[in-house]
């Protein structure tokens, strides 16, 4: 072939684009610059090309952890986090994270490669054959498949809108292998892309609904504000703080709303939870759902039947009345609803009755004082309180670090003991109480925020995503993992009732040294047995920013069954304890 003819072909190639490139261009056009995933057929080259195109492509050891990283990226940034997987098994591994994201209202998009439609639909046994779209549909907010390169722009745009508009959630985007190799004219390809304008439009509450809510709130004798993780997601931090402070009403943060206002705020009722839930007469829910975490808004926790009236702010109209009657529903996005309430409150909003406020603060201060001595013990073996007492000081001194937390006792006690000072710094097991979010959340949070991460993990909880410490070392992320090692699930002391050679179902190898695991990947491992040693080791890790894993030896007898939710274990009348 002549040199001139060769040049002609090159020029022609330059004027073409393909499915791989269009997916990357569509994401970048919409400001999405990070992908979390695991490579393999048919998406290996997609990851390579995305990296070559300047995107951050973070490869994990298991898709569930990549999915959790994407989900928490969505929570922290209000942009959908992207998880990229291979077909069938990789897709299924990512699906747990997608379902969990949807349950928690985190915007994410699971993009999975899939096998050839012709073969899948005839069930002829293709490589990693699975009808992924059908399987994903009931587990997420929306699911789409793109068959033609010219539709990639529309597919990505629809996925983004579905993930972040209204109540955020998980979206599945199915991209069959053949799509990536499809070639089309580059100019037509560029024109086919869609930049999503205003992906999460404000939803303004109706004035009558705002008035109804304020009238009820004003009439309250014992008002309470409950902040949920939706309030944290909204990034309406200043407005929410102003609303709480202007109203003078005690507030209770749900777990991932901690720090929206500091836990040390004078109006915080965090340490008087039982009292405020039982005795409040009007409750304003801001981005918090009346699910199991709030005992469904009824029963013993909530005091006398009929003693409560609820005002609820939620972007999803169908959330109203899901568990109990909502007397004043306020449907809209949280930022707009809070602004409308503030405006309606005017200048002269009356303070809540002083005896209510002082009852709450007295109870809170009593409970805090009761707890204090337990947090100060410096002995071995550590119990949860003494170990958490050490970490509590560290978080106070480093309020902008991100705190990731999972486990049973390790979770429930840390939630109560560790005060948070800034919004969106506490990331945990969320609505499902799922184990396995730890390392995915830690990686996602470190990548998205650039802040140091402190992940406090039960030894069981850690095991669900533990292999990702290699990922943390590979990307040299400023993550310090502390494992509360009590030799098992809830406790390390159970015995096999038969006396047989198998250990009990809830216990692990005694005296495990998780710190040695990270050394295999060049990270720093430390074994600690006292709160002072723990404090020292965490401070060194946080100062250095080096990937660190601290094995914190906890008394195997210290925990209780299922942490704080042992009451949810079914009890048969036949089973004597
Ligand atoms: C995916 C998943 N599997 C199982 C569970 C049940 N579960 C709840 S807490 C927990 C582990 C608790 O042990 P650990 O993390 O060591 O915390 P500890 O109470 O011992 O401090 C398990 C397995 C769950 N919540 N999620
Ligand atoms: Mg444990």
Coordinates of C-alpha atoms and ligand atoms in Angstrom, one line a residue:
X1 CA 0.0 0.0 0.0
X2 CA 1.3 3.4 -0.9
X3 CA 2.1 5.9 1.9
X4 CA -0.6 8.2 0.6
X5 CA -3.2 5.4 0.8
X6 CA -2.0 4.5 4.3
X7 CA -2.5 8.1 5.4
X8 CA -6.0 8.1 3.9
X9 CA -7.0 5.1 6.1
X10 CA -5.5 6.8 9.2
X11 CA -7.5 9.9 8.5
X12 CA -10.6 7.8 8.2
X13 CA -9.9 6.0 11.5
X14 CA -9.5 9.3 13.2
X15 CA -13.0 10.3 12.2
X16 CA -14.5 7.2 13.9
X17 CA -15.3 6.5 17.5
X18 CA -16.5 3.3 19.2
X19 CA -18.6 2.1 22.1
X20 CA -15.7 2.1 24.6
X21 CA -14.8 5.7 23.8
X22 CA -18.4 6.9 23.9
X23 CA -19.0 5.5 27.4
X24 CA -16.0 7.3 28.6
X25 CA -16.9 10.6 26.8
X26 CA -20.5 10.4 28.1
X27 CA -19.3 10.0 31.8
X28 CA -16.7 12.8 31.5
X29 CA -19.1 15.1 29.8
X30 CA -21.3 14.8 32.9
X31 CA -18.4 15.5 35.3
X32 CA -17.9 11.9 36.3
X33 CA -14.2 11.3 36.6
X34 CA -13.8 8.2 38.9
X35 CA -14.7 4.6 38.3
X36 CA -14.5 1.9 41.0
X37 CA -14.4 -1.7 39.7
X38 CA -12.8 -5.0 38.9
X39 CA -11.4 -5.7 35.4
X40 CA -12.2 -8.6 33.1
X41 CA -14.1 -9.6 29.9
X42 CA -15.7 -7.5 28.4
X43 CA -14.7 -4.3 30.3
X44 CA -10.9 -4.6 30.7
X45 CA -10.2 -2.2 27.9
X46 CA -12.9 0.2 29.0
X47 CA -11.0 0.6 32.3
X48 CA -7.7 0.9 30.5
X49 CA -9.0 3.5 28.1
X50 CA -10.8 5.4 30.9
X51 CA -7.4 5.6 32.8
X52 CA -5.7 6.7 29.6
X53 CA -8.3 9.4 29.1
X54 CA -7.5 10.9 32.5
X55 CA -10.2 9.3 34.7
X56 CA -9.3 7.8 38.1
X57 CA -10.0 4.1 37.8
X58 CA -9.7 2.3 41.1
X59 CA -9.4 -1.5 40.8
X60 CA -10.6 -3.6 43.7
X61 CA -10.2 -7.2 44.7
X62 CA -14.0 -7.9 44.9
X63 CA -16.9 -6.0 43.2
X64 CA -19.0 -5.7 46.3
X65 CA -16.3 -3.4 47.8
X66 CA -16.0 -1.4 44.6
X67 CA -19.8 -1.0 44.7
X68 CA -19.7 0.2 48.2
X69 CA -17.0 2.7 47.3
X70 CA -19.1 4.0 44.5
X71 CA -22.2 4.2 46.8
X72 CA -20.4 6.2 49.4
X73 CA -18.9 8.4 46.7
X74 CA -22.5 9.1 45.7
X75 CA -23.5 10.0 49.3
X76 CA -20.5 12.3 49.8
X77 CA -20.7 14.2 46.5
X78 CA -24.4 14.0 45.3
X79 CA -23.1 12.7 42.0
X80 CA -23.6 9.1 41.1
X81 CA -20.7 6.9 42.0
X82 CA -19.8 4.5 39.2
X83 CA -19.1 0.8 39.8
X84 CA -17.8 -1.2 36.8
X85 CA -18.0 -5.0 36.7
X86 CA -17.8 -8.0 34.3
X87 CA -20.8 -10.1 33.5
X88 CA -22.8 -12.6 35.6
X89 CA -20.6 -13.3 38.7
X90 CA -19.0 -9.9 38.8
X91 CA -22.4 -8.3 38.2
X92 CA -23.9 -10.3 41.1
X93 CA -21.0 -9.4 43.4
X94 CA -21.8 -5.7 42.6
X95 CA -25.5 -6.1 43.0
X96 CA -25.5 -6.4 46.8
X97 CA -23.9 -2.9 46.9
X98 CA -26.4 -1.6 44.4
X99 CA -29.3 -2.9 46.4
X100 CA -27.8 -1.5 49.6
X101 CA -27.2 1.9 47.9
X102 CA -30.9 2.0 46.9
X103 CA -32.1 1.1 50.4
X104 CA -29.9 3.9 51.8
X105 CA -30.8 6.4 49.0
X106 CA -27.2 6.7 47.8
X107 CA -26.9 7.6 44.1
X108 CA -24.8 5.1 42.2
X109 CA -24.7 3.4 38.8
X110 CA -23.6 -0.2 38.4
X111 CA -22.3 -0.6 34.9
X112 CA -21.8 -4.2 34.0
X113 CA -20.6 -5.8 30.8
X114 CA -22.9 -8.6 29.7
X115 CA -22.8 -11.5 27.2
X116 CA -24.4 -11.6 23.8
X117 CA -28.1 -11.0 23.9
X118 CA -28.9 -13.6 21.1
X119 CA -27.3 -16.3 23.1
X120 CA -28.4 -15.2 26.5
X121 CA -32.0 -14.9 25.4
X122 CA -32.0 -18.4 23.9
X123 CA -30.2 -19.7 27.0
X124 CA -27.5 -21.3 24.9
X125 CA -24.9 -21.2 27.5
X126 CA -22.7 -18.2 26.7
X127 CA -19.6 -17.3 28.7
X128 CA -20.9 -15.8 31.9
X129 CA -24.5 -16.0 30.6
X130 CA -27.1 -14.2 32.6
X131 CA -30.2 -12.0 32.0
X132 CA -28.7 -9.3 34.2
X133 CA -31.2 -6.6 33.4
X134 CA -34.1 -8.7 34.6
X135 CA -32.3 -9.6 37.8
X136 CA -31.2 -6.0 38.6
X137 CA -34.6 -4.5 38.0
X138 CA -36.4 -5.3 41.3
X139 CA -33.2 -4.4 43.3
X140 CA -32.6 -0.8 42.2
X141 CA -34.4 2.4 41.2
X142 CA -34.1 2.0 37.5
X143 CA -32.3 -0.4 35.0
X144 CA -31.4 0.3 31.4
X145 CA -29.7 -1.6 28.6
X146 CA -27.9 0.0 25.6
X147 CA -27.7 -1.9 22.3
X148 CA -26.4 0.7 19.9
X149 CA -23.4 2.9 20.2
X150 CA -25.5 5.9 19.1
X151 CA -27.7 5.4 22.2
X152 CA -24.8 5.4 24.8
X153 CA -25.2 9.1 25.5
X154 CA -28.9 8.7 26.2
X155 CA -28.4 5.6 28.3
X156 CA -25.8 7.3 30.5
X157 CA -27.9 10.5 30.8
X158 CA -31.0 8.4 31.9
X159 CA -28.9 6.5 34.4
X160 CA -27.5 9.8 35.9
X161 CA -31.0 11.4 36.2
X162 CA -32.5 8.3 37.7
X163 CA -29.8 8.0 40.3
X164 CA -29.8 11.5 41.6
X165 CA -33.2 13.0 41.0
X166 CA -36.0 12.8 43.6
X167 CA -35.1 10.2 46.2
X168 CA -31.6 9.1 45.1
X169 CA -30.7 5.4 44.6
X170 CA -29.0 2.8 42.6
X171 CA -29.3 2.4 38.9
X172 CA -28.2 -0.5 36.7
X173 CA -26.7 0.1 33.2
X174 CA -26.3 -3.1 31.1
X175 CA -23.7 -2.8 28.3
X176 CA -23.4 -6.0 26.2
X177 CA -19.9 -6.9 24.9
X178 CA -20.8 -6.2 21.3
X179 CA -21.7 -2.6 22.1
X180 CA -18.1 -1.6 23.0
X181 CA -16.7 -2.7 19.7
X182 CA -19.4 -0.9 17.6
X183 CA -17.9 1.8 15.5
X184 CA -19.6 5.0 14.4
X185 CA -18.7 8.4 12.9
X186 CA -16.9 10.5 15.5
X187 CA -18.8 13.7 14.8
X188 CA -22.2 11.9 15.0
X189 CA -21.0 10.1 18.2
X190 CA -20.1 13.5 19.8
X191 CA -23.5 14.8 18.9
X192 CA -25.2 11.8 20.4
X193 CA -23.9 12.6 23.9
X194 CA -26.2 14.2 26.4
X195 CA -25.1 16.6 29.1
X196 CA -27.6 16.3 31.8
X197 CA -28.9 19.8 32.8
X198 CA -30.0 20.2 36.4
X199 CA -29.9 16.4 37.2
X200 CA -31.6 16.8 40.6
X201 CA -34.0 19.7 40.3
X202 CA -35.2 21.4 43.4
X203 CA -38.6 20.3 44.6
X204 CA -40.3 23.2 46.3
X205 CA -42.8 22.4 49.0
X206 CA -46.3 23.7 48.8
X207 CA -46.9 26.9 50.9
X208 CA -49.9 25.3 52.5
X209 CA -47.8 22.3 53.6
X210 CA -45.2 24.7 55.1
X211 CA -47.8 26.6 57.0
X212 CA -49.4 23.3 58.3
X213 CA -46.0 22.2 59.5
X214 CA -45.1 25.5 61.3
X215 CA -48.6 25.7 62.9
X216 CA -48.1 22.3 64.4
X217 CA -44.5 22.9 65.5
X218 CA -45.5 26.2 67.2
X219 CA -48.2 24.5 69.2
X220 CA -45.8 21.8 70.6
X221 CA -45.2 21.6 74.3
X222 CA -42.4 19.1 73.9
X223 CA -41.0 19.3 70.4
X224 CA -38.2 17.3 69.0
X225 CA -36.2 17.4 65.7
X226 CA -34.8 14.2 64.3
X227 CA -32.1 14.5 61.6
X228 CA -31.6 11.6 59.2
X229 CA -29.0 10.7 56.7
X230 CA -31.1 12.3 54.1
X231 CA -30.4 15.6 55.9
X232 CA -26.7 14.9 55.7
X233 CA -26.9 14.0 52.0
X234 CA -28.7 17.2 51.2
X235 CA -25.7 19.4 51.9
X236 CA -28.0 22.0 53.3
X237 CA -25.8 22.2 56.4
X238 CA -26.2 26.0 57.2
X239 CA -29.9 26.0 56.7
X240 CA -30.4 23.0 58.9
X241 CA -28.2 24.4 61.6
X242 CA -30.1 27.7 61.5
X243 CA -33.4 25.9 61.7
X244 CA -32.4 23.9 64.7
X245 CA -30.9 26.9 66.5
X246 CA -33.6 29.4 65.6
X247 CA -36.3 26.9 66.9
X248 CA -34.4 26.2 70.1
X249 CA -35.8 22.6 69.8
X250 CA -33.7 19.6 71.0
X251 CA -32.4 17.5 68.2
X252 CA -31.5 13.9 67.8
X253 CA -29.2 12.8 64.9
X254 CA -29.5 9.4 63.3
X255 CA -26.2 7.6 63.0
X256 CA -25.0 9.1 59.7
X257 CA -26.5 12.5 60.5
X258 CA -24.2 12.9 63.5
X259 CA -22.0 15.9 63.1
X260 CA -24.5 17.9 61.0
X261 CA -24.5 19.9 64.2
X262 CA -21.8 18.9 66.6
X263 CA -22.7 16.2 69.1
X264 CA -21.5 18.6 71.8
X265 CA -24.1 21.2 70.7
X266 CA -26.2 22.6 73.6
X267 CA -29.4 21.4 71.9
X268 CA -28.1 17.9 71.2
X269 CA -30.4 15.2 72.8
X270 CA -28.2 12.4 71.6
X271 CA -27.5 11.1 75.1
X272 CA -31.2 11.4 76.1
X273 CA -32.6 9.4 73.2
X274 CA -35.0 7.2 75.2
X275 CA -36.4 10.2 77.0
X276 CA -37.0 12.4 74.0
X277 CA -38.6 9.6 71.9
X278 CA -40.9 8.6 74.7
X279 CA -41.9 12.1 75.9
X280 CA -41.9 14.4 72.8
X281 CA -45.3 15.5 71.6
X282 CA -44.4 16.9 68.2
X283 CA -41.6 15.4 66.1
X284 CA -40.1 17.0 63.1
X285 CA -38.4 14.4 60.9
X286 CA -35.8 15.8 58.5
X287 CA -34.7 13.2 56.0
X288 CA -35.2 10.4 58.5
X289 CA -37.6 7.6 57.8
X290 CA -39.8 5.9 60.5
X291 CA -38.3 2.5 59.7
X292 CA -37.0 -0.1 62.2
X293 CA -34.2 2.2 63.3
X294 CA -36.9 4.4 64.8
X295 CA -39.1 1.5 66.0
X296 CA -41.5 2.4 63.2
X297 CA -42.7 5.5 65.1
X298 CA -44.8 3.4 67.5
X299 CA -44.7 1.0 70.4
X300 CA -43.0 1.3 73.8
X301 CA -40.1 3.4 72.5
X302 CA -42.6 6.1 71.6
X303 CA -44.5 6.3 74.9
X304 CA -48.3 6.4 75.2
X305 CA -50.2 5.5 72.1
X306 CA -51.5 8.6 70.3
X307 CA -49.1 10.8 72.2
X308 CA -47.2 11.9 69.1
X309 CA -47.8 14.1 66.1
X310 CA -45.3 13.9 63.2
X311 CA -44.1 16.5 60.7
X312 CA -42.0 14.8 58.0
X313 CA -39.8 16.3 55.4
X314 CA -39.0 13.9 52.6
X315 CA -38.5 14.2 48.9
X316 CA -40.5 11.0 48.3
X317 CA -44.3 11.6 48.8
X318 CA -44.9 7.8 49.3
X319 CA -42.7 7.9 52.4
X320 CA -45.6 9.7 54.2
X321 CA -47.8 7.4 56.4
X322 CA -45.5 4.5 55.7
X323 CA -45.6 3.4 59.4
X324 CA -47.8 5.9 61.3
X325 CA -50.0 8.9 60.3
X326 CA -48.0 12.0 59.3
X327 CA -50.0 15.0 60.4
X328 CA -47.9 17.5 58.5
X329 CA -46.2 16.0 55.4
X330 CA -43.7 18.3 53.8
X331 CA -42.7 17.0 50.4
X332 CA -39.8 18.5 48.7
X333 CA -36.0 18.5 48.7
X334 CA -34.6 19.2 52.1
X335 CA -32.7 22.4 51.2
X336 CA -35.9 23.9 49.8
X337 CA -38.1 22.7 52.7
X338 CA -35.7 24.0 55.3
X339 CA -35.5 27.4 53.6
X340 CA -39.3 27.6 53.4
X341 CA -39.6 26.8 57.1
X342 CA -37.0 29.3 58.1
X343 CA -38.8 32.0 56.0
X344 CA -42.1 31.1 57.6
X345 CA -40.7 31.2 61.1
X346 CA -40.1 34.9 60.8
X347 CA -38.2 36.9 63.4
X348 CA -40.1 36.1 66.5
X349 CA -40.3 32.3 66.8
X350 CA -41.1 31.4 70.4
X351 CA -38.7 29.1 72.3
X352 CA -40.0 25.7 73.3
X353 CA -41.2 25.5 76.9
X354 CA -38.2 25.9 79.2
X355 CA -39.1 22.9 81.5
X356 CA -39.0 20.6 78.4
X357 CA -35.6 21.9 77.3
X358 CA -34.2 21.6 80.9
X359 CA -35.6 18.1 81.4
X360 CA -33.8 17.0 78.2
X361 CA -30.5 18.7 79.0
X362 CA -30.5 17.4 82.6
X363 CA -31.1 13.8 81.4
X364 CA -28.4 14.1 78.7
X365 CA -25.8 15.5 81.1
X366 CA -26.6 12.8 83.7
X367 CA -26.1 10.1 81.1
X368 CA -22.9 11.6 79.8
X369 CA -21.5 11.9 83.4
X370 CA -22.5 8.2 84.0
X371 CA -20.5 7.1 81.0
X372 CA -17.4 9.2 81.6
X373 CA -15.5 7.0 84.1
X374 CA -15.9 3.9 81.8
X375 CA -14.2 5.8 79.0
X376 CA -11.1 6.6 81.1
X377 CA -9.9 3.1 82.2
X378 CA -6.4 2.3 80.9
X379 CA -6.0 -1.4 81.5
X380 CA -5.6 -4.6 79.5
X381 CA -7.5 -6.3 78.1
X382 CA -9.5 -3.4 76.9
X383 CA -13.2 -3.4 76.9
X384 CA -15.2 -1.5 74.3
X385 CA -15.6 1.6 76.5
X386 CA -12.0 2.1 77.3
X387 CA -10.8 1.5 73.7
X388 CA -13.5 3.9 72.4
X389 CA -12.6 6.5 75.1
X390 CA -9.2 6.7 73.4
X391 CA -10.6 7.0 69.9
X392 CA -13.1 9.6 71.1
X393 CA -10.3 12.0 72.0
X394 CA -8.6 11.4 68.6
X395 CA -11.8 12.2 66.6
X396 CA -12.3 15.4 68.7
X397 CA -8.7 16.5 67.9
X398 CA -9.2 15.5 64.2
X399 CA -12.7 16.6 63.4
X400 CA -12.3 16.5 59.6
X401 CA -11.2 12.9 59.5
X402 CA -13.8 10.5 58.1
X403 CA -14.9 7.8 60.5
X404 CA -16.0 4.5 59.1
X405 CA -17.7 2.0 61.4
X406 CA -19.1 -1.5 61.3
X407 CA -19.6 -4.4 63.6
X408 CA -22.2 -5.2 66.3
X409 CA -20.8 -4.0 69.7
X410 CA -18.1 -2.2 67.8
X411 CA -20.7 -0.3 65.9
X412 CA -23.4 0.4 68.5
X413 CA -21.0 1.5 71.2
X414 CA -18.9 3.7 68.9
X415 CA -22.0 5.4 67.7
X416 CA -22.9 6.4 71.2
X417 CA -19.5 7.2 72.5
X418 CA -17.7 8.9 69.6
X419 CA -18.9 12.5 69.1
X420 CA -18.9 13.8 65.6
X421 CA -18.3 17.5 64.8
X422 CA -18.7 17.9 61.1
X423 CA -21.3 16.8 58.6
X424 CA -20.9 13.6 56.6
X425 CA -17.9 12.4 58.6
X426 CA -19.5 9.3 60.0
X427 CA -20.1 6.5 57.5
X428 CA -21.6 3.2 58.7
X429 CA -23.8 0.1 58.1
X430 CA -26.8 2.3 57.3
X431 CA -30.4 1.2 56.9
X432 CA -29.8 -2.6 56.6
X433 CA -27.1 -2.9 59.3
X434 CA -25.0 -4.6 56.7
X435 CA -21.5 -6.0 57.3
X436 CA -19.0 -5.5 54.6
X437 CA -19.1 -1.8 53.8
X438 CA -15.9 -1.0 55.7
X439 CA -13.0 -1.1 53.3
X440 CA -15.1 0.0 50.3
X441 CA -16.4 3.0 52.2
X442 CA -12.9 3.7 53.4
X443 CA -11.4 3.7 49.9
X444 CA -14.3 5.7 48.4
X445 CA -14.1 8.3 51.2
X446 CA -10.3 8.7 50.9
X447 CA -10.5 9.0 47.1
X448 CA -13.4 11.4 47.0
X449 CA -12.4 13.7 49.9
X450 CA -8.6 13.4 50.2
X451 CA -9.2 13.4 53.9
X452 CA -7.7 10.9 56.3
X453 CA -10.0 7.9 57.2
X454 CA -10.2 6.1 60.5
X455 CA -12.1 2.8 60.1
X456 CA -13.2 1.1 63.3
X457 CA -14.2 -2.4 62.6
X458 CA -15.4 -5.5 64.5
X459 CA -13.1 -8.4 63.7
X460 CA -16.0 -10.2 62.0
X461 CA -17.1 -7.1 60.1
X462 CA -13.6 -6.5 58.8
X463 CA -13.5 -10.0 57.3
X464 CA -16.2 -9.2 54.8
X465 CA -14.0 -6.7 52.9
X466 CA -10.6 -7.3 54.5
X467 CA -8.7 -8.2 51.3
X468 CA -9.1 -4.6 50.2
X469 CA -6.2 -3.6 52.5
X470 CA -4.1 -4.5 49.5
X471 CA -6.1 -1.9 47.5
X472 CA -5.5 0.7 50.3
X473 CA -1.8 -0.1 50.2
X474 CA -1.7 -0.1 46.4
X475 CA -3.1 3.4 46.1
X476 CA -1.3 4.5 49.2
X477 CA -4.4 5.9 50.8
X478 CA -4.4 7.6 54.2
X479 CA -6.5 5.0 55.9
X480 CA -6.0 3.7 59.4
X481 CA -8.0 0.5 60.1
X482 CA -8.6 -0.3 63.8
X483 CA -9.9 -3.8 64.4
X484 CA -11.7 -4.4 67.6
X485 CA -10.5 -8.0 68.0
X486 CA -12.6 -9.8 70.6
X487 CA -12.1 -13.2 68.9
X488 CA -15.5 -13.4 67.3
X489 CA -19.0 -12.2 66.5
X490 CA -20.4 -10.4 69.5
X491 CA -18.1 -12.3 71.9
X492 CA -15.2 -14.7 71.7
X493 CA -16.2 -16.9 74.6
X494 CA -19.0 -19.1 73.3
X495 CA -18.4 -22.9 73.4
X496 CA -19.8 -25.7 71.3
X497 CA -22.6 -27.2 73.5
X498 CA -21.8 -30.7 72.3
X499 CA -18.2 -30.6 73.5
X500 CA -17.2 -31.7 70.0
X501 CA -14.1 -30.6 68.1
X502 CA -15.7 -27.8 66.1
X503 CA -15.6 -24.4 67.9
X504 CA -18.8 -22.5 68.6
X505 CA -20.5 -20.8 65.6
X506 CA -19.7 -17.3 66.7
X507 CA -16.0 -17.6 67.6
X508 CA -12.8 -17.2 65.5
X509 CA -9.2 -18.2 65.9
X510 CA -8.1 -16.9 69.3
X511 CA -5.4 -14.3 69.5
X512 CA -5.5 -13.6 65.7
X513 CA -3.0 -10.9 64.6
X514 CA -4.8 -9.0 61.8
X515 CA -1.9 -6.4 61.9
X516 CA 0.3 -9.0 60.1
X517 CA -2.0 -9.0 57.1
X518 CA -1.3 -5.5 56.0
X519 CA 2.5 -6.0 56.4
X520 CA 2.2 -8.4 53.5
X521 CA 1.4 -5.4 51.3
X522 CA 3.9 -3.0 52.7
X523 CA 1.5 -1.3 55.1
X524 CA 2.1 -0.6 58.8
X525 CA 0.8 -3.2 61.3
X526 CA 0.5 -2.5 65.0
X527 CA -0.7 -4.8 67.8
X528 CA -2.1 -2.9 70.9
X529 CA -3.5 -4.0 74.2
X530 CA -4.2 -0.8 76.2
X531 CA -6.0 2.4 75.4
X532 CA -2.7 4.4 75.6
X533 CA -1.1 2.2 73.1
X534 CA -4.1 2.5 70.9
X535 CA -4.2 6.2 71.0
X536 CA -0.5 6.4 70.2
X537 CA -0.7 4.1 67.3
X538 CA -3.7 5.9 65.7
X539 CA -2.1 9.3 66.1
X540 CA 1.1 8.0 64.4
X541 CA -1.0 6.5 61.6
X542 CA -3.1 9.7 61.1
X543 CA 0.0 11.9 61.2
X544 CA 1.9 9.8 58.7
X545 CA -1.0 9.1 56.3
X546 CA 0.4 5.7 55.7
X547 CA -1.9 2.7 55.3
X548 CA -2.1 1.2 58.8
X549 CA -3.9 -1.6 60.4
X550 CA -4.1 -1.7 64.2
X551 CA -5.1 -5.0 65.9
X552 CA -6.8 -3.8 69.2
X553 CA -7.1 -6.6 71.6
X554 CA -10.6 -6.5 73.3
X555 CA -11.7 -8.7 76.1
X556 CA -13.5 -11.6 74.4
X557 CA -16.2 -11.5 77.2
X558 CA -16.9 -7.7 76.9
X559 CA -19.6 -7.7 74.2
X560 CA -23.2 -8.5 74.3
X561 CA -25.3 -10.6 71.8
X562 CA -26.0 -8.5 68.7
X563 CA -24.7 -5.3 70.4
X564 CA -27.7 -3.1 71.1
X565 CA -30.3 -5.0 69.0
X566 CA -30.3 -8.4 70.7
X567 CA -34.1 -7.9 71.1
X568 CA -34.5 -8.5 67.4
X569 CA -33.4 -12.2 67.7
X570 CA -36.5 -14.4 67.5
X571 CA -37.2 -16.1 70.8
X572 CA -39.0 -19.5 70.6
X573 CA -41.2 -20.4 73.6
X574 CA -39.7 -23.8 73.3
X575 CA -36.1 -22.7 73.7
X576 CA -35.1 -22.3 77.3
X577 CA -32.2 -19.9 77.8
Ligands
LIG1 C1 -23.9 -9.2 55.3 C2 -24.2 -9.5 56.7 N1 -24.0 -10.7 57.2 C3 -24.2 -11.0 58.5 C4 -24.7 -10.1 59.3 C5 -24.9 -10.4 60.8 N2 -24.0 -9.7 61.7 C6 -24.4 -8.7 62.4 S1 -23.1 -8.0 63.2 C7 -22.1 -9.2 62.7 C8 -20.6 -9.2 63.2 C9 -20.4 -8.8 64.6 O1 -19.2 -9.1 65.0 P1 -18.0 -8.1 65.0 O2 -17.9 -7.4 63.7 O3 -16.7 -8.8 65.4 O4 -18.4 -7.1 66.1 P2 -18.4 -7.3 67.7 O5 -19.8 -7.3 68.2 O6 -17.7 -8.6 68.0 O7 -17.7 -6.1 68.2 C10 -22.7 -10.1 61.9 C11 -22.0 -11.3 61.3 C12 -24.9 -8.8 58.8 N3 -25.3 -7.8 59.6 N4 -24.6 -8.5 57.5
LIG2 MG1 -15.9 -9.2 67.2

